[in-house]
Coordinates of C-alpha atoms and ligand atoms in Angstrom, one line a residue:
X72 CA 26.0 178.6 113.3
X73 CA 22.8 179.6 114.6
X74 CA 21.5 180.1 111.1
X75 CA 22.7 176.6 110.4
X76 CA 20.5 175.2 113.2
X77 CA 17.6 177.2 112.2
X78 CA 17.7 176.0 108.7
X79 CA 18.0 172.7 109.9
X80 CA 14.9 173.1 112.3
X81 CA 13.0 174.6 109.3
X82 CA 13.9 171.7 107.2
X83 CA 12.8 169.3 109.8
X84 CA 9.5 171.3 110.5
X85 CA 8.7 171.5 106.7
X86 CA 9.1 167.7 106.7
X87 CA 6.6 166.9 109.3
X88 CA 4.2 169.8 108.5
X89 CA 1.8 167.8 106.7
X90 CA 1.9 165.3 109.3
X91 CA 1.3 167.9 111.9
X92 CA -1.4 169.4 110.4
X93 CA -3.2 166.6 109.9
X94 CA -2.8 165.2 113.4
X95 CA -3.9 168.6 114.6
X96 CA -7.0 168.8 112.4
X97 CA -8.1 165.3 113.4
X98 CA -7.5 165.8 117.3
X99 CA -9.2 169.3 117.0
X100 CA -12.2 167.9 115.2
X101 CA -12.5 165.1 117.8
X102 CA -12.4 167.6 120.6
X103 CA -14.8 170.0 119.2
X104 CA -17.4 167.2 118.7
X105 CA -16.6 165.8 122.1
X106 CA -17.1 169.5 123.5
X107 CA -20.4 170.2 121.8
X108 CA -21.8 166.8 122.8
X109 CA -20.8 167.4 126.4
X110 CA -22.3 170.8 126.4
X111 CA -25.6 169.4 125.0
X112 CA -25.9 166.7 127.5
X113 CA -25.1 169.3 130.1
X114 CA -27.7 171.7 128.7
X115 CA -24.8 174.3 128.1
X116 CA -25.1 176.5 125.2
X117 CA -21.7 177.8 123.5
X118 CA -21.6 180.6 121.3
X119 CA -19.8 180.1 117.9
X120 CA -17.3 182.6 119.3
X121 CA -16.5 180.3 122.1
X122 CA -16.3 177.3 119.9
X123 CA -13.8 179.0 117.7
X124 CA -11.5 180.1 120.5
X125 CA -11.8 176.4 121.9
X126 CA -10.8 175.2 118.2
X127 CA -7.9 177.6 117.7
X128 CA -6.6 176.6 121.4
X129 CA -6.8 172.7 120.8
X130 CA -5.2 173.1 117.3
X131 CA -2.2 175.2 118.8
X132 CA -1.7 172.9 121.6
X133 CA -1.7 170.0 119.5
X134 CA 0.9 171.4 116.9
X135 CA 3.1 172.5 119.9
X136 CA 2.8 169.0 121.4
X137 CA 3.7 167.2 118.2
X138 CA 6.8 169.6 117.5
X139 CA 8.2 168.9 121.0
X140 CA 7.5 165.0 120.7
X141 CA 9.1 165.0 117.2
X142 CA 12.2 166.9 118.5
X143 CA 12.6 164.5 121.4
X144 CA 12.1 161.4 119.0
X145 CA 14.6 163.0 116.4
X146 CA 17.2 163.3 119.0
X147 CA 16.4 159.8 120.5
X148 CA 16.8 158.4 116.9
X149 CA 20.1 160.4 116.3
X150 CA 21.6 158.7 119.4
X151 CA 20.2 155.1 119.1
X152 CA 19.8 154.4 115.5
X153 CA 21.5 156.7 113.2
X154 CA 24.8 156.6 115.1
X155 CA 25.1 152.8 114.9
X156 CA 23.8 152.8 111.4
X157 CA 26.6 155.2 110.5
X158 CA 29.3 153.1 112.3
X159 CA 28.1 150.0 110.4
X160 CA 28.2 151.7 107.3
X161 CA 31.7 153.4 107.6
X162 CA 32.9 149.9 108.7
X163 CA 31.4 148.3 105.8
X164 CA 32.9 150.7 103.2
X165 CA 36.4 150.0 104.8
X166 CA 35.8 146.3 104.5
X167 CA 34.8 147.0 100.6
X168 CA 38.0 148.7 100.4
X169 CA 40.1 145.5 101.4
X170 CA 40.7 146.5 105.1
X171 CA 39.8 143.5 107.1
X172 CA 41.1 144.8 110.3
X173 CA 38.0 147.0 111.0
X174 CA 35.8 146.3 114.0
X175 CA 32.9 148.1 115.5
X176 CA 33.0 148.7 119.1
X177 CA 29.5 147.7 120.8
X178 CA 27.3 150.7 121.7
X179 CA 26.4 151.0 125.4
X180 CA 23.1 149.3 126.1
X181 CA 21.4 152.6 127.3
X182 CA 22.2 154.4 123.8
X183 CA 21.3 151.5 121.5
X184 CA 18.9 148.5 121.1
X185 CA 20.0 144.9 121.6
X186 CA 19.4 144.4 118.0
X187 CA 22.2 146.7 116.8
X188 CA 24.6 145.0 119.2
X189 CA 23.9 141.7 117.5
X190 CA 24.4 143.1 114.1
X191 CA 27.6 144.5 115.4
X192 CA 28.7 141.3 116.7
X193 CA 28.0 139.4 113.5
X194 CA 29.8 142.2 111.5
X195 CA 32.9 141.8 113.6
X196 CA 32.9 137.8 113.2
X197 CA 32.4 138.4 109.5
X198 CA 35.3 140.7 109.4
X199 CA 37.5 138.3 111.3
X200 CA 36.5 135.4 109.1
X201 CA 37.3 137.5 105.9
X202 CA 40.6 138.6 107.6
X203 CA 41.6 134.9 108.1
X204 CA 40.6 133.7 104.6
X205 CA 42.7 136.6 103.1
X206 CA 45.5 135.7 105.2
X207 CA 45.2 132.0 104.1
X208 CA 45.1 133.4 100.5
X209 CA 48.1 135.5 100.7
X210 CA 50.2 132.7 102.5
X211 CA 49.0 130.4 99.9
X212 CA 50.3 132.6 97.0
X213 CA 53.6 133.3 98.9
X214 CA 54.2 129.7 99.3
X215 CA 53.4 128.7 95.7
X216 CA 55.7 131.4 94.5
X217 CA 58.4 130.5 96.9
X218 CA 58.2 126.7 96.0
X219 CA 58.3 127.6 92.2
X220 CA 61.4 129.5 92.5
X221 CA 63.6 126.7 93.3
X222 CA 62.7 124.5 90.3
X223 CA 62.5 127.4 88.1
X224 CA 66.0 128.3 89.1
X225 CA 67.4 124.9 88.8
X226 CA 66.1 125.1 85.1
X227 CA 67.4 128.6 84.4
X228 CA 70.8 127.4 85.7
X229 CA 70.8 124.3 83.6
X230 CA 69.7 126.1 80.7
X231 CA 72.4 128.6 81.0
X232 CA 75.0 125.9 81.1
X233 CA 73.4 124.1 78.1
X234 CA 74.4 127.2 76.0
X235 CA 78.1 127.0 76.8
X236 CA 79.7 126.0 73.6
X237 CA 81.6 122.8 72.9
X238 CA 79.8 120.9 75.6
X239 CA 80.8 117.2 75.9
X240 CA 78.1 114.8 75.2
X241 CA 78.1 113.8 78.9
X242 CA 77.6 117.2 80.3
X243 CA 75.1 117.8 77.6
X244 CA 73.0 115.0 79.1
X245 CA 73.7 115.8 82.5
X246 CA 72.4 119.5 82.2
X247 CA 69.3 118.5 80.1
X248 CA 68.4 115.9 82.8
X249 CA 68.6 119.0 85.3
X250 CA 66.0 120.8 83.2
X251 CA 64.0 117.9 83.0
X252 CA 64.1 117.2 86.8
X253 CA 63.1 120.9 87.6
X254 CA 60.1 120.8 85.3
X255 CA 59.1 117.4 86.7
X256 CA 59.2 119.0 90.2
X257 CA 57.2 122.0 89.0
X258 CA 54.7 119.6 87.3
X259 CA 54.5 117.6 90.5
X260 CA 53.7 120.7 92.6
X261 CA 51.0 121.8 90.2
X262 CA 49.3 118.4 90.1
X263 CA 49.3 118.3 94.0
X264 CA 48.0 122.0 94.2
X265 CA 45.3 121.1 91.7
X266 CA 44.3 117.8 93.7
X267 CA 44.2 119.7 97.0
X268 CA 42.2 122.4 95.4
X269 CA 39.7 120.0 94.2
X270 CA 39.6 117.8 97.5
X271 CA 39.1 121.1 99.6
X272 CA 36.4 122.4 97.4
X273 CA 34.5 119.2 97.8
X274 CA 34.4 118.6 94.2
X275 CA 35.5 115.1 94.6
X276 CA 33.1 112.8 96.0
X277 CA 34.4 109.3 96.8
X278 CA 33.9 106.7 94.1
X279 CA 33.2 103.6 96.4
X280 CA 34.4 100.4 95.3
X281 CA 34.9 97.1 97.1
X282 CA 38.7 95.7 96.9
X283 CA 41.3 93.9 99.0
X284 CA 43.3 96.5 100.7
X285 CA 46.1 94.4 101.1
X286 CA 46.5 93.7 97.6
X287 CA 46.4 97.6 96.9
X288 CA 49.0 98.2 99.5
X289 CA 51.4 95.7 98.0
X290 CA 50.9 97.1 94.4
X291 CA 51.5 100.7 95.7
X292 CA 54.7 99.4 97.6
X293 CA 56.2 97.6 94.4
X294 CA 56.4 101.0 92.7
X295 CA 59.2 102.0 95.2
X296 CA 61.3 98.6 94.7
X297 CA 64.0 100.7 93.0
X298 CA 64.3 103.2 95.9
X299 CA 64.6 100.5 98.7
X300 CA 67.1 98.6 96.7
X301 CA 69.2 101.6 95.7
X302 CA 69.1 103.0 99.3
X303 CA 69.6 99.5 100.9
X304 CA 66.7 99.8 103.2
X305 CA 65.0 96.7 104.6
X306 CA 61.3 96.2 103.9
X307 CA 59.1 94.3 106.1
X308 CA 55.4 93.7 105.5
X309 CA 52.8 92.1 107.9
X310 CA 49.6 92.3 105.8
X311 CA 46.5 90.4 106.9
X312 CA 44.9 88.5 104.1
X313 CA 41.3 89.1 102.8
X314 CA 40.8 92.8 104.2
X315 CA 38.1 93.8 101.9
X316 CA 37.4 97.5 102.1
X317 CA 34.7 99.5 100.3
X318 CA 36.6 103.1 99.4
X319 CA 37.9 105.1 96.6
X320 CA 40.7 103.2 95.1
X321 CA 42.6 106.1 93.5
X322 CA 42.3 108.3 96.6
X323 CA 43.7 105.6 99.0
X324 CA 46.4 104.9 96.5
X325 CA 47.5 108.5 97.1
X326 CA 47.5 108.0 100.6
X327 CA 49.8 104.9 100.6
X328 CA 52.0 106.6 97.9
X329 CA 52.6 109.7 99.9
X330 CA 53.1 107.8 103.2
X331 CA 55.7 105.4 101.5
X332 CA 57.5 107.9 99.7
X333 CA 58.1 109.8 103.0
X334 CA 59.0 106.7 104.7
X335 CA 61.7 106.0 102.3
X336 CA 62.7 109.7 101.8
X337 CA 63.3 110.3 105.5
X338 CA 65.1 106.9 106.3
X339 CA 68.9 106.4 105.8
X340 CA 70.5 103.6 104.2
X341 CA 70.7 100.5 106.2
X342 CA 67.3 101.3 107.8
X343 CA 63.9 99.4 107.9
X344 CA 60.5 100.4 106.8
X345 CA 57.7 98.2 108.1
X346 CA 54.1 98.2 106.8
X347 CA 51.5 96.4 108.7
X348 CA 47.8 95.8 107.7
X349 CA 45.4 94.6 110.5
X350 CA 41.3 94.8 110.7
X351 CA 38.4 94.0 112.7
X352 CA 34.8 93.7 111.5
X353 CA 34.5 97.6 111.0
X354 CA 37.9 99.1 110.6
X355 CA 41.1 98.5 108.6
X356 CA 44.3 99.9 110.3
X357 CA 47.5 100.6 108.3
X358 CA 50.7 101.4 110.0
X359 CA 53.7 102.8 108.0
X360 CA 56.8 102.7 110.4
X361 CA 60.4 103.8 109.6
X362 CA 63.6 103.9 111.6
X363 CA 64.4 107.2 109.9
X364 CA 65.2 110.6 111.4
X365 CA 62.1 111.2 113.1
X366 CA 60.7 114.5 114.1
X367 CA 60.3 116.6 117.0
X368 CA 56.6 117.2 118.6
X369 CA 56.8 120.8 117.4
X370 CA 57.3 119.5 113.7
X371 CA 54.8 116.7 114.3
X372 CA 52.2 119.4 115.4
X373 CA 52.3 121.0 111.7
X374 CA 53.0 118.4 109.2
X375 CA 49.5 118.1 107.8
X376 CA 49.4 121.9 107.0
X377 CA 49.9 122.9 103.4
X378 CA 53.6 123.6 102.3
X379 CA 54.9 122.7 105.8
X380 CA 58.2 121.2 105.5
X381 CA 60.0 120.1 108.8
X382 CA 63.1 118.4 107.6
X383 CA 64.5 121.0 105.0
X384 CA 67.4 118.7 104.2
X385 CA 64.9 116.8 101.9
X386 CA 63.0 119.8 100.6
X387 CA 64.2 119.3 97.2
X388 CA 62.4 115.9 97.0
X389 CA 59.2 117.5 98.1
X390 CA 57.1 120.5 98.5
X391 CA 55.2 120.1 101.7
X392 CA 51.9 119.1 100.1
X393 CA 51.9 115.5 100.6
X394 CA 50.5 115.1 104.1
X395 CA 48.1 117.7 103.6
X396 CA 46.7 115.8 100.7
X397 CA 46.7 112.6 102.7
X398 CA 44.9 114.6 105.7
X399 CA 42.2 115.7 103.4
X400 CA 41.6 112.3 101.9
X401 CA 41.3 110.6 105.3
X402 CA 39.0 113.5 106.4
X403 CA 36.7 112.9 103.3
X404 CA 36.8 109.1 103.9
X405 CA 35.9 110.0 107.7
X406 CA 38.9 108.0 108.7
X407 CA 41.7 109.1 111.1
X408 CA 45.3 109.6 110.8
X409 CA 47.9 109.8 113.5
X410 CA 51.6 109.8 113.9
X411 CA 54.1 108.7 116.7
X412 CA 57.6 109.9 116.2
X413 CA 60.8 110.4 118.0
X414 CA 63.8 112.1 116.7
X415 CA 66.6 109.9 115.5
X416 CA 64.4 106.7 116.1
X417 CA 61.8 107.0 113.5
X418 CA 58.0 107.6 112.9
X419 CA 55.0 105.7 112.7
X420 CA 51.9 106.8 110.8
X421 CA 48.7 105.0 111.5
X422 CA 45.6 105.4 109.2
X423 CA 42.3 104.1 110.4
X424 CA 39.7 103.7 107.8
X425 CA 36.1 102.4 107.8
X426 CA 35.8 98.9 105.9
X427 CA 32.1 99.4 104.5
Ligands
ADP550 P1 57.3 116.9 102.1 O1 57.7 115.3 102.3 O2 57.2 117.0 100.5 O3 58.3 117.5 102.8 P2 54.8 116.2 103.4 O4 53.8 117.1 103.4 O5 55.0 114.8 102.7 O6 55.9 117.2 102.6 O7 55.8 116.1 104.7 C1 55.7 117.2 105.6 C2 56.8 117.1 106.6 O8 56.5 116.2 107.6 C3 58.1 116.8 106.1 O9 58.8 118.0 105.6 C4 58.9 116.3 107.3 O10 59.6 117.1 108.1 C5 57.9 115.4 108.1 N1 57.8 113.9 107.7 C6 56.8 113.6 107.1 N2 57.0 112.2 106.8 C7 58.1 112.0 107.6 C8 58.8 110.8 108.0 N3 58.3 109.5 107.7 N4 59.9 111.0 108.7 C9 60.3 112.0 109.5 N5 59.4 113.2 109.1 C10 58.4 113.1 108.1

């Protein structure tokens, strides 16, 4: 053990030997010059021998003092700098290995400088951020895989049934329709994921056009004519005329299609869907009200999250991405969306968008 310390000491000494010698030489020369000029001004004559002794003493003292200062400084550096650097390096290595739970304890102020503590603070925040991004990523993969399983197993089941020998024409068509429906659901989900991905990565810049918002709403609504007729849902529209907006036509169509499709999906036969459009000089307000199943405040708090489905009884008809898309589009347009709902009574979605 002691041998190891001696080796370390010698290594340290040799590292600084040139430095010590140089400092000692310079200081010795300066001291000798000073002493000789002092002795001249005081009319003292120093023998060569006395000068040599003074030089050796000065040199020795300087070397000893340098070594002492060097040791003190090395210990100080070990405690205040090396320890923090080592902690940060070890934590960074863990992050590189994919462990985002790692955090560095801030050092006591006495043992480190404030700079290190602010680096440690930033590091911890970075690790936290990376951890939450990783959680989002894994949640996303888990959700997509889960959502893909349902249509895949539907297709698999109908595919197996289609292999049954001597199938009647009617059954064959029914099973084939099942396969088509499963693949349609998968395609819808993929389209929504891609759209959301593009919207979230800001690769879509709104393509601003001036158009009549009322006309657009009526056009979108007409796509659902079959749905409201087949389900015996009463449709009421209160659309203000000539509400011209400057917005992205395609993106807004997505908003209305998703809101209308939800309103019809969650409203029982015999219910009502009421669409209103009002406007003032600066903003247009669209309300989509239904008399459907409504939702609890707990469900309402999550509906704009990706893959969230509050009402699982309708899960076959959706994938929980519709409102996430709607919210993202409204955010890009710097608009607002809100929902009022009570269980069993229905829901009202209100969208506020800037007109110009
Ligand atoms: P999806 O409709 O595919 O389930 P959405 O993102 O469109 O996904 O909606 C998320 C959830 O919000 C739905 O599962 C449902 O619980 C709730 N929701 C949306 N619109 C309505 C509505 N009009 N009435 C009741 N609940 C709704």
